[in-house]
Structure formats: C-alpha cells, structure tokens
mmCIF file of C-alpha atoms and ligand atoms in Angstrom:
data_model
loop_
_atom_site.group_PDB
_atom_site.id
_atom_site.type_symbol
_atom_site.label_atom_id
_atom_site.label_comp_id
_atom_site.label_asym_id
_atom_site.label_seq_id
_atom_site.Cartn_x
_atom_site.Cartn_y
_atom_site.Cartn_z
ATOM 1 C CA MET A 1 95.930 125.470 74.727
ATOM 2 C CA PRO A 2 96.997 129.124 75.007
ATOM 3 C CA VAL A 3 99.660 129.891 77.593
ATOM 4 C CA GLU A 4 98.666 132.346 80.301
ATOM 5 C CA PRO A 5 101.835 134.425 80.636
ATOM 6 C CA HIS A 6 101.583 135.106 84.369
ATOM 7 C CA ASP A 7 100.152 131.775 85.494
ATOM 8 C CA PRO A 8 103.047 129.863 87.088
ATOM 9 C CA CYS A 9 101.119 126.605 86.732
ATOM 10 C CA VAL A 10 101.596 126.500 82.983
ATOM 11 C CA LEU A 11 104.367 124.490 81.366
ATOM 12 C CA ASP A 12 104.639 121.876 84.136
ATOM 13 C CA SER A 13 103.646 118.386 83.035
ATOM 14 C CA VAL A 14 106.248 116.089 84.649
ATOM 15 C CA ARG A 15 105.959 114.422 88.071
ATOM 16 C CA PRO A 16 108.688 112.187 89.589
ATOM 17 C CA LEU A 17 106.612 110.304 92.201
ATOM 18 C CA ARG A 18 103.220 108.585 92.428
ATOM 19 C CA TRP A 19 101.823 107.349 95.720
ATOM 20 C CA GLN A 20 99.810 104.221 94.890
ATOM 21 C CA GLY A 21 98.079 103.535 98.202
ATOM 22 C CA THR A 22 100.329 100.707 99.371
ATOM 23 C CA SER A 23 103.531 101.567 97.502
ATOM 24 C CA LEU A 24 105.480 104.431 95.938
ATOM 25 C CA ASP A 25 106.169 104.489 92.211
ATOM 26 C CA VAL A 26 109.273 106.415 91.189
ATOM 27 C CA LEU A 27 109.890 107.698 87.658
ATOM 28 C CA ASP A 28 113.251 106.010 87.057
ATOM 29 C CA GLN A 29 115.539 108.924 86.210
ATOM 30 C CA ARG A 30 118.412 106.575 85.335
ATOM 31 C CA ARG A 31 116.494 105.578 82.204
ATOM 32 C CA LEU A 32 115.523 109.040 80.970
ATOM 33 C CA PRO A 33 115.395 110.417 78.315
ATOM 34 C CA HIS A 34 115.166 107.162 76.368
ATOM 35 C CA GLU A 35 112.524 105.448 78.491
ATOM 36 C CA THR A 36 109.841 106.624 80.884
ATOM 37 C CA ALA A 37 109.713 103.655 83.238
ATOM 38 C CA TRP A 38 108.252 103.578 86.751
ATOM 39 C CA LEU A 39 110.067 101.771 89.537
ATOM 40 C CA HIS A 40 107.727 100.114 92.002
ATOM 41 C CA CYS A 41 108.804 100.561 95.660
ATOM 42 C CA ALA A 42 106.724 98.317 97.905
ATOM 43 C CA ASP A 43 108.680 98.979 101.098
ATOM 44 C CA ALA A 44 111.000 101.505 102.726
ATOM 45 C CA GLU A 45 114.088 99.492 101.748
ATOM 46 C CA ALA A 46 113.149 99.807 98.083
ATOM 47 C CA VAL A 47 112.678 103.585 98.490
ATOM 48 C CA ALA A 48 116.116 103.872 100.157
ATOM 49 C CA ALA A 49 117.650 101.852 97.312
ATOM 50 C CA ALA A 50 115.960 104.107 94.710
ATOM 51 C CA ILE A 51 117.403 107.191 96.424
ATOM 52 C CA ARG A 52 120.898 105.649 96.651
ATOM 53 C CA ALA A 53 120.885 104.628 93.004
ATOM 54 C CA LEU A 54 119.573 108.055 91.812
ATOM 55 C CA ALA A 55 116.367 106.589 90.379
ATOM 56 C CA VAL A 56 114.898 109.550 92.259
ATOM 57 C CA ARG A 57 117.231 112.497 92.844
ATOM 58 C CA GLY A 58 117.185 116.225 93.492
ATOM 59 C CA ALA A 59 117.076 117.478 97.079
ATOM 60 C CA PRO A 60 113.323 118.119 97.545
ATOM 61 C CA ALA A 61 112.289 114.979 95.613
ATOM 62 C CA ILE A 62 114.574 112.861 97.788
ATOM 63 C CA GLY A 63 112.900 114.306 100.890
ATOM 64 C CA ILE A 64 109.397 113.653 99.555
ATOM 65 C CA ALA A 65 110.262 110.102 98.490
ATOM 66 C CA ALA A 66 111.723 109.460 101.953
ATOM 67 C CA ALA A 67 108.543 110.814 103.586
ATOM 68 C CA TYR A 68 106.495 108.235 101.663
ATOM 69 C CA GLY A 69 109.198 105.695 102.558
ATOM 70 C CA ALA A 70 108.495 106.503 106.204
ATOM 71 C CA VAL A 71 104.800 105.741 105.639
ATOM 72 C CA LEU A 72 105.856 102.306 104.341
ATOM 73 C CA ALA A 73 108.281 102.011 107.281
ATOM 74 C CA ALA A 74 105.404 102.429 109.742
ATOM 75 C CA ARG A 75 103.711 99.402 108.164
ATOM 76 C CA SER A 76 106.853 97.272 108.473
ATOM 77 C CA GLY A 77 107.035 97.041 112.258
ATOM 78 C CA ASP A 78 110.573 98.522 112.259
ATOM 79 C CA PHE A 79 109.929 102.246 111.813
ATOM 80 C CA ALA A 80 113.158 103.413 113.474
ATOM 81 C CA GLY A 81 115.410 100.975 111.591
ATOM 82 C CA CYS A 82 113.833 101.769 108.220
ATOM 83 C CA VAL A 83 114.025 105.526 108.848
ATOM 84 C CA ALA A 84 117.716 105.194 109.795
ATOM 85 C CA ARG A 85 118.394 103.397 106.500
ATOM 86 C CA LEU A 86 116.439 106.011 104.510
ATOM 87 C CA ARG A 87 118.422 108.765 106.261
ATOM 88 C CA ALA A 88 121.731 107.115 105.297
ATOM 89 C CA ALA A 89 120.794 106.812 101.611
ATOM 90 C CA ARG A 90 122.575 110.057 100.624
ATOM 91 C CA PRO A 91 124.493 112.522 102.831
ATOM 92 C CA THR A 92 124.432 115.998 101.258
ATOM 93 C CA ALA A 93 120.830 117.100 100.589
ATOM 94 C CA VAL A 94 119.445 118.141 103.977
ATOM 95 C CA ASN A 95 115.867 117.838 102.677
ATOM 96 C CA LEU A 96 116.205 114.087 103.261
ATOM 97 C CA MET A 97 116.955 114.512 106.983
ATOM 98 C CA TRP A 98 114.438 117.380 107.286
ATOM 99 C CA ALA A 99 111.596 115.270 105.865
ATOM 100 C CA LEU A 100 112.490 112.232 107.999
ATOM 101 C CA ASP A 101 112.722 114.376 111.159
ATOM 102 C CA ARG A 102 109.244 115.676 110.397
ATOM 103 C CA MET A 103 107.879 112.170 109.811
ATOM 104 C CA SER A 104 109.601 110.862 112.960
ATOM 105 C CA ALA A 105 108.169 113.707 115.067
ATOM 106 C CA CYS A 106 104.738 112.889 113.674
ATOM 107 C CA ALA A 107 105.175 109.188 114.539
ATOM 108 C CA ALA A 108 106.473 110.069 118.021
ATOM 109 C CA SER A 109 103.320 112.101 118.659
ATOM 110 C CA GLY A 110 101.337 108.871 118.284
ATOM 111 C CA ALA A 111 100.237 109.322 114.671
ATOM 112 C CA ASP A 112 98.698 106.276 112.995
ATOM 113 C CA ALA A 113 99.456 105.210 109.411
ATOM 114 C CA GLY A 114 96.705 107.453 108.017
ATOM 115 C CA ARG A 115 98.051 110.519 109.792
ATOM 116 C CA LEU A 116 101.613 109.728 108.602
ATOM 117 C CA LEU A 117 100.341 109.573 105.037
ATOM 118 C CA GLU A 118 98.704 112.978 105.499
ATOM 119 C CA GLU A 119 102.064 114.348 106.672
ATOM 120 C CA ALA A 120 103.886 112.959 103.608
ATOM 121 C CA ARG A 121 101.207 114.424 101.340
ATOM 122 C CA ALA A 122 101.573 117.775 103.132
ATOM 123 C CA ILE A 123 105.362 117.748 102.608
ATOM 124 C CA GLU A 124 104.756 117.168 98.897
ATOM 125 C CA ALA A 125 102.037 119.825 98.584
ATOM 126 C CA GLU A 126 104.054 122.406 100.509
ATOM 127 C CA ASP A 127 107.035 121.844 98.208
ATOM 128 C CA LEU A 128 104.914 122.466 95.115
ATOM 129 C CA ALA A 129 103.489 125.652 96.655
ATOM 130 C CA ALA A 130 107.006 126.812 97.642
ATOM 131 C CA ASN A 131 108.173 126.287 94.067
ATOM 132 C CA HIS A 132 105.352 128.398 92.674
ATOM 133 C CA ALA A 133 106.142 131.158 95.183
ATOM 134 C CA MET A 134 109.873 131.042 94.379
ATOM 135 C CA GLY A 135 109.088 131.062 90.666
ATOM 136 C CA ARG A 136 107.201 134.335 91.076
ATOM 137 C CA LEU A 137 109.857 135.909 93.325
ATOM 138 C CA GLY A 138 112.805 134.837 91.180
ATOM 139 C CA ALA A 139 111.241 135.773 87.838
ATOM 140 C CA ALA A 140 110.502 139.259 89.192
ATOM 141 C CA LEU A 141 114.278 139.820 89.419
ATOM 142 C CA LEU A 142 114.848 139.149 85.710
ATOM 143 C CA GLU A 143 114.999 141.843 83.093
ATOM 144 C CA GLN A 144 113.161 141.579 79.770
ATOM 145 C CA GLY A 145 115.093 139.537 77.229
ATOM 146 C CA ALA A 146 117.385 137.864 79.772
ATOM 147 C CA GLY A 147 119.607 134.941 78.857
ATOM 148 C CA VAL A 148 119.966 132.373 81.641
ATOM 149 C CA LEU A 149 122.254 129.422 82.303
ATOM 150 C CA THR A 150 121.267 126.625 84.670
ATOM 151 C CA HIS A 151 123.069 123.569 86.013
ATOM 152 C CA CYS A 152 122.037 120.029 86.897
ATOM 153 C CA ASN A 153 118.274 119.371 87.047
ATOM 154 C CA THR A 154 116.266 121.470 89.462
ATOM 155 C CA GLY A 155 112.907 121.028 87.796
ATOM 156 C CA ALA A 156 109.749 119.034 88.349
ATOM 157 C CA LEU A 157 111.880 115.874 88.287
ATOM 158 C CA ALA A 158 113.846 117.123 91.308
ATOM 159 C CA THR A 159 110.869 118.354 93.351
ATOM 160 C CA ALA A 160 107.146 117.882 93.873
ATOM 161 C CA GLY A 161 106.709 119.723 90.573
ATOM 162 C CA PHE A 162 107.530 123.002 88.776
ATOM 163 C CA GLY A 163 111.063 123.128 90.198
ATOM 164 C CA THR A 164 113.280 125.580 92.068
ATOM 165 C CA ALA A 165 115.808 127.204 89.706
ATOM 166 C CA LEU A 166 113.939 125.640 86.798
ATOM 167 C CA GLY A 167 110.704 126.963 88.337
ATOM 168 C CA VAL A 168 112.099 130.503 88.101
ATOM 169 C CA ILE A 169 113.015 129.747 84.493
ATOM 170 C CA ARG A 170 109.515 128.341 83.824
ATOM 171 C CA ALA A 171 107.932 131.455 85.337
ATOM 172 C CA GLY A 172 110.343 133.721 83.444
ATOM 173 C CA VAL A 173 109.572 132.008 80.141
ATOM 174 C CA ALA A 174 105.814 132.042 80.846
ATOM 175 C CA GLY A 175 106.062 135.766 81.636
ATOM 176 C CA GLY A 176 107.905 136.451 78.362
ATOM 177 C CA LEU A 177 111.003 137.690 80.225
ATOM 178 C CA ILE A 178 113.537 135.042 79.273
ATOM 179 C CA ALA A 179 114.850 135.075 75.720
ATOM 180 C CA ARG A 180 117.351 132.197 75.949
ATOM 181 C CA VAL A 181 117.822 129.201 78.249
ATOM 182 C CA TYR A 182 121.147 127.361 78.398
ATOM 183 C CA ALA A 183 121.648 124.136 80.335
ATOM 184 C CA GLY A 184 125.024 122.682 81.303
ATOM 185 C CA GLU A 185 125.264 118.957 80.574
ATOM 186 C CA THR A 186 126.378 118.294 84.198
ATOM 187 C CA ARG A 187 129.048 115.638 84.011
ATOM 188 C CA PRO A 188 129.362 112.928 85.070
ATOM 189 C CA TRP A 189 125.741 111.880 85.582
ATOM 190 C CA LEU A 190 124.388 114.235 82.881
ATOM 191 C CA GLN A 191 121.399 115.577 84.814
ATOM 192 C CA GLY A 192 121.436 118.607 82.482
ATOM 193 C CA ALA A 193 121.722 116.713 79.199
ATOM 194 C CA ARG A 194 119.455 113.808 80.108
ATOM 195 C CA LEU A 195 116.922 115.334 82.495
ATOM 196 C CA THR A 196 116.706 119.131 82.155
ATOM 197 C CA ALA A 197 116.771 118.974 78.350
ATOM 198 C CA TRP A 198 114.058 116.273 78.406
ATOM 199 C CA GLU A 199 111.882 117.994 80.997
ATOM 200 C CA LEU A 200 111.981 121.337 79.193
ATOM 201 C CA GLN A 201 111.206 119.624 75.910
ATOM 202 C CA GLN A 202 108.107 117.985 77.480
ATOM 203 C CA ASP A 203 106.812 121.484 78.231
ATOM 204 C CA GLY A 204 107.812 123.104 74.939
ATOM 205 C CA ILE A 205 110.552 125.313 76.412
ATOM 206 C CA ALA A 206 113.464 125.736 74.008
ATOM 207 C CA ALA A 207 116.862 125.224 75.616
ATOM 208 C CA THR A 208 120.423 125.000 74.346
ATOM 209 C CA LEU A 209 122.762 122.454 75.871
ATOM 210 C CA ILE A 210 126.414 123.297 76.530
ATOM 211 C CA ALA A 211 129.365 121.232 77.702
ATOM 212 C CA ASP A 212 130.121 122.262 81.291
ATOM 213 C CA SER A 213 133.507 123.469 80.105
ATOM 214 C CA ALA A 214 131.819 125.958 77.703
ATOM 215 C CA ALA A 215 130.185 127.966 80.513
ATOM 216 C CA ALA A 216 132.909 130.612 80.940
ATOM 217 C CA ALA A 217 133.065 131.192 77.190
ATOM 218 C CA LEU A 218 129.252 131.548 77.102
ATOM 219 C CA MET A 219 129.414 134.160 79.860
ATOM 220 C CA ARG A 220 132.203 136.011 78.085
ATOM 221 C CA SER A 221 130.043 136.183 74.932
ATOM 222 C CA GLY A 222 127.504 138.354 76.794
ATOM 223 C CA THR A 223 124.620 135.992 75.973
ATOM 224 C CA VAL A 224 123.618 135.239 79.567
ATOM 225 C CA GLN A 225 122.843 137.737 82.326
ATOM 226 C CA TRP A 226 121.990 135.221 85.043
ATOM 227 C CA VAL A 227 123.175 131.842 86.292
ATOM 228 C CA ILE A 228 120.249 130.249 88.161
ATOM 229 C CA VAL A 229 120.868 127.105 90.238
ATOM 230 C CA GLY A 230 119.330 125.112 93.079
ATOM 231 C CA ALA A 231 120.831 123.901 96.353
ATOM 232 C CA ASP A 232 121.199 120.693 98.316
ATOM 233 C CA ARG A 233 122.059 122.406 101.588
ATOM 234 C CA ILE A 234 122.475 126.046 102.570
ATOM 235 C CA ALA A 235 124.632 126.765 105.632
ATOM 236 C CA ALA A 236 123.983 129.433 108.266
ATOM 237 C CA ASN A 237 126.515 131.786 106.667
ATOM 238 C CA GLY A 238 124.889 131.495 103.211
ATOM 239 C CA ASP A 239 127.380 129.012 101.715
ATOM 240 C CA VAL A 240 125.599 126.699 99.275
ATOM 241 C CA ALA A 241 126.272 123.033 98.551
ATOM 242 C CA ASN A 242 124.997 122.095 95.109
ATOM 243 C CA LYS A 243 125.859 119.871 92.157
ATOM 244 C CA ILE A 244 129.567 119.655 91.351
ATOM 245 C CA GLY A 245 130.480 122.475 88.979
ATOM 246 C CA THR A 246 128.282 125.089 90.648
ATOM 247 C CA TYR A 247 131.298 126.690 92.362
ATOM 248 C CA ALA A 248 133.151 127.026 89.042
ATOM 249 C CA LEU A 249 130.048 128.657 87.515
ATOM 250 C CA ALA A 250 129.881 131.161 90.396
ATOM 251 C CA LEU A 251 133.567 132.063 89.983
ATOM 252 C CA ALA A 252 133.173 132.574 86.249
ATOM 253 C CA ALA A 253 129.940 134.533 86.739
ATOM 254 C CA ARG A 254 131.574 136.957 89.189
ATOM 255 C CA HIS A 255 134.485 137.500 86.783
ATOM 256 C CA HIS A 256 132.134 138.298 83.895
ATOM 257 C CA GLY A 257 129.590 140.410 85.791
ATOM 258 C CA VAL A 258 126.890 137.738 85.333
ATOM 259 C CA ARG A 259 124.532 137.588 88.309
ATOM 260 C CA PHE A 260 124.230 134.394 90.330
ATOM 261 C CA MET A 261 120.871 133.308 91.785
ATOM 262 C CA VAL A 262 120.306 130.334 94.122
ATOM 263 C CA VAL A 263 116.714 129.106 94.413
ATOM 264 C CA ALA A 264 115.792 126.592 97.121
ATOM 265 C CA PRO A 265 112.994 125.924 99.601
ATOM 266 C CA VAL A 266 113.468 126.558 103.329
ATOM 267 C CA SER A 267 113.735 122.759 103.722
ATOM 268 C CA SER A 268 117.202 123.055 102.099
ATOM 269 C CA VAL A 269 118.422 125.514 104.767
ATOM 270 C CA ASP A 270 120.515 123.960 107.527
ATOM 271 C CA MET A 271 121.167 126.542 110.237
ATOM 272 C CA ALA A 272 123.043 123.838 112.176
ATOM 273 C CA ALA A 273 125.783 123.894 109.545
ATOM 274 C CA ARG A 274 127.824 126.984 110.399
ATOM 275 C CA SER A 275 129.470 127.128 106.968
ATOM 276 C CA GLY A 276 129.993 124.970 103.921
ATOM 277 C CA ASP A 277 132.857 123.258 105.771
ATOM 278 C CA ASP A 278 130.250 121.534 107.954
ATOM 279 C CA ILE A 279 128.477 119.973 104.955
ATOM 280 C CA GLU A 280 129.293 116.401 104.028
ATOM 281 C CA ILE A 281 130.029 116.127 100.324
ATOM 282 C CA GLU A 282 128.978 112.833 98.770
ATOM 283 C CA LEU A 283 131.708 110.908 96.981
ATOM 284 C CA ARG A 284 130.373 108.436 94.425
ATOM 285 C CA ASP A 285 131.834 105.538 92.493
ATOM 286 C CA PRO A 286 134.820 106.632 90.320
ATOM 287 C CA GLU A 287 133.305 104.449 87.611
ATOM 288 C CA GLU A 288 130.801 107.287 86.919
ATOM 289 C CA ILE A 289 133.778 109.321 85.612
ATOM 290 C CA LEU A 290 135.790 106.550 84.026
ATOM 291 C CA SER A 291 132.856 105.375 81.903
ATOM 292 C CA CYS A 292 130.054 107.078 80.009
ATOM 293 C CA GLY A 293 126.768 105.409 79.090
ATOM 294 C CA GLY A 294 128.161 102.062 80.251
ATOM 295 C CA ARG A 295 131.219 102.340 77.968
ATOM 296 C CA ARG A 296 134.693 102.657 79.441
ATOM 297 C CA MET A 297 136.296 105.966 78.330
ATOM 298 C CA ALA A 298 139.530 106.057 80.355
ATOM 299 C CA PRO A 299 142.343 103.526 80.191
ATOM 300 C CA MET A 300 142.208 100.708 82.731
ATOM 301 C CA GLY A 301 144.218 101.398 85.877
ATOM 302 C CA VAL A 302 143.484 105.163 85.947
ATOM 303 C CA ALA A 303 142.163 106.608 89.223
ATOM 304 C CA ALA A 304 139.258 109.095 89.415
ATOM 305 C CA TRP A 305 137.973 111.465 92.140
ATOM 306 C CA ASN A 306 134.200 111.860 92.035
ATOM 307 C CA PRO A 307 132.744 114.373 94.514
ATOM 308 C CA VAL A 308 129.193 114.985 93.282
ATOM 309 C CA PHE A 309 128.620 118.303 95.076
ATOM 310 C CA ASP A 310 130.707 121.376 95.828
ATOM 311 C CA VAL A 311 130.334 124.415 98.055
ATOM 312 C CA THR A 312 129.872 127.891 96.622
ATOM 313 C CA PRO A 313 130.922 130.542 99.154
ATOM 314 C CA ALA A 314 128.159 132.994 100.059
ATOM 315 C CA ALA A 315 130.308 135.896 98.818
ATOM 316 C CA LEU A 316 129.848 134.669 95.225
ATOM 317 C CA ILE A 317 126.032 134.554 95.476
ATOM 318 C CA ASP A 318 124.110 137.673 94.436
ATOM 319 C CA VAL A 319 120.688 136.540 95.531
ATOM 320 C CA LEU A 320 119.098 133.680 97.438
ATOM 321 C CA VAL A 321 115.412 133.015 96.739
ATOM 322 C CA THR A 322 113.322 130.889 99.091
ATOM 323 C CA GLU A 323 109.556 130.845 99.592
ATOM 324 C CA ARG A 324 110.195 133.251 102.506
ATOM 325 C CA GLY A 325 111.484 135.913 100.156
ATOM 326 C CA VAL A 326 114.538 137.292 98.408
ATOM 327 C CA LEU A 327 117.830 137.675 100.267
ATOM 328 C CA GLN A 328 120.315 139.872 98.426
ATOM 329 C CA GLN A 329 124.014 139.104 99.077
ATOM 330 C CA PRO A 330 123.295 136.354 101.614
ATOM 331 C CA ASP A 331 125.541 136.314 104.671
ATOM 332 C CA ALA A 332 125.307 135.135 108.298
ATOM 333 C CA ALA A 333 123.338 138.205 109.443
ATOM 334 C CA GLY A 334 120.847 138.000 106.562
ATOM 335 C CA MET A 335 120.430 134.260 107.033
ATOM 336 C CA ARG A 336 119.765 134.759 110.771
ATOM 337 C CA ARG A 337 117.167 137.434 110.023
ATOM 338 C CA GLN A 338 115.365 135.222 107.533
ATOM 339 C CA PHE A 339 115.757 131.745 109.030
ATOM 340 C CA GLY A 340 116.233 132.138 112.775
ATOM 341 C CA ALA A 341 118.979 131.723 115.323
ATOM 342 C CA MET A 342 122.291 130.086 114.491
ATOM 343 C CA HIS A 343 122.965 126.714 116.016
ATOM 344 C CA ALA A 344 125.247 127.085 119.042
HETATM 345 O O1 MRU B 401 122.891 114.261 92.570
HETATM 346 P P1 MRU B 401 121.575 114.956 92.359
HETATM 347 O O2 MRU B 401 121.058 114.817 90.964
HETATM 348 O O3 MRU B 401 120.564 114.562 93.404
HETATM 349 O O4 MRU B 401 121.905 116.490 92.597
HETATM 350 C C1 MRU B 401 120.868 117.432 92.442
HETATM 351 C C2 MRU B 401 121.318 118.834 92.595
HETATM 352 O O5 MRU B 401 122.457 119.119 92.885
HETATM 353 C C3 MRU B 401 120.264 119.895 92.459
HETATM 354 O O6 MRU B 401 120.820 121.067 91.954
HETATM 355 C C4 MRU B 401 119.676 120.195 93.852
HETATM 356 O O7 MRU B 401 119.311 118.999 94.479
HETATM 357 C C5 MRU B 401 118.514 121.080 93.784
HETATM 358 S S1 MRU B 401 117.115 120.269 93.053
HETATM 359 C C6 MRU B 401 115.791 121.338 93.153
#
C-alpha cells in the first residue's frame, strides 16, 4: 500500500493493550522481540502486577492500563483498595496517578461500570489523538534530511498508539524529512534494542542501533541534528524525568550543538512538582544490571545501583512538544503560561 507522506496514521501497526470486555490483555513487552505473547489480566491485581513487572511500560500506556484496571476494580467490590495498589505499582510516571485520579473522580460522581469503561476508552482515544497532534507539531520543527537519535521506547508500545517522541519520528519519516534514525539500546532493560528496534521494523522504518555509550561519538560525527525523547513526568519549571541516560544525552547534545526535543502529552505534566527534585525516581532490582538476558555478567558479591529514570534540567531542553503546542526553551514562566498556575 502506498504511503501517504503527510498522513500521520501511516506506519503504525502495533498496539500494547486490548480490552476484552471482562479483562485486559497486555502485549507482554518482557518477551519482545522474540515472542508476541498476550498476558491476560482478569482483575485489577493482575494489571498492577503487569505494570510492576514491565509487561506494560511507558508512561501513557501505564496510565491507560491502570484506567482499564480501575474498570476491573469497580467490579471487585474494593474499588479504593485496588486503585491504591494500581497507584503504587510504579512511582515516576505521573500518567499513572493522572489516569487513576480521573477514574476515581468518575467513580465518585456515581458512575456505573459502563460509564467507567467509557472513561477508560476516552483516556485511550485522547492519548492517540494527542500523539498524532504532537507528531505533526514536532515533525514541523525538523529540517529536510535530519538525522535523529532517540532513547528508550516512546512508540506505540508505550502509548495508545503512534507514540510521543517516536510519533514525531514516524511523522518525520512519513513526511520525507528524516534521513536517519538512531536508537540507543537503553541499558539495562534494553527498551531501545528490544522494543524500539522491533516496533520500527514492524512498520518498515529503518533504524540503526547504538550502544548508549556511543551517543556522544555519534553527535560529534555530525550525523544527528536532533535528540528526540519522551517524558515520564515534567515538573513546573520544565525539568523532565525520563529513562535513565536521558540527562547524559542532553549534556552531550548541548556540547555538540545538537538540538534536544522532549515530546509528551499534557498527562505527563505535573505542575505540583516544583522541580525535578520533587520527582520520585524509581530504583529497581540491582539484578537488572548484574545480569543480562538471565545470564549473570558481573562477579558474585558486586553491588549495583539501578535508578531507572533521571532528571534533565529544563535549561538543557531546546523544545517541549505537547498536544497544546510547542514551548521553546521551557522554563517556569513558559510552563505556567501553557499549563496553568503553579502548585502553592
Ligand atoms: O521504564 P519504562 O520503560 O516504563 O520507561 C519508559 C520511558 O522512560 C519513556 O521514555 C517514557 O515513559 C515516555 S513513553 C511515551
């Protein structure tokens, strides 16, 4: 089928979640790229476990999964308890709390199970629409023939579809603007190597994988003009929490004159966090670093520190793209203008 260059809906075949009427099926991202297996979640506890174990991951996808988890929670007779356990599944991506607050407000207004399902479906549909809008806005900033580097997986797998940073890349490729796509492997969980490389391959987008430690050398070579990443939480001063390694990319990009774009829906903005210092950074099992693919790499007895997100200061970000528009050089004043009053 011919590709329509300006249609952002092209090149988007992967979906991470399937609502099945009485359960949520989750494309098990732990098993990609070798297997496409669906994990059946029949109750809210199973959805919380899938989020904790990274069977579903990526800030918007976590929020959407939790919204469907809340629908299952309403059928359990312990809505509040189930929602509290969903909320505690992971700490950094604010989309999780945002989606559960929305579902809880809906329940508190007396919504029945059918109305709660409509709300979860709306959260999912709005995310897909936001991604298409951000794809258009972000791609419009790219120059013809651009080389881009991305980090982690911010694509359809991490969202309702199309993706945030990867949505801009999809739109840029569809529009013939992007000449080269590089993806960092994203140690230790390998979201770049396992997920982004797979997802782009499904849609026929050529990408070159690099070791995370090759990023500065790639920038120095002059091959990439943009680093394009997503976000798990954006603070009121424009600081961005995202996958570990994002901060190092921003530092290297500034040094080499490579522009740095963050792409995230408004549901990732947390105006109650005054700066990145207010964002809880998830620490995961050191085993994720000490082993690779189930095989021990480091000698026994060695310690490991495994923060899975870091904070990129707003001053290192050239442009923030949300579905509300493009914010150049995000700072507290710009964030307030675009997203409302700061939390007291
Ligand atoms: O630990 P993960 O895989 O959930 O981390 C995902 C990221 O850091 C993404 O960059 C972020 O959630 C944006 S996804 C559109």
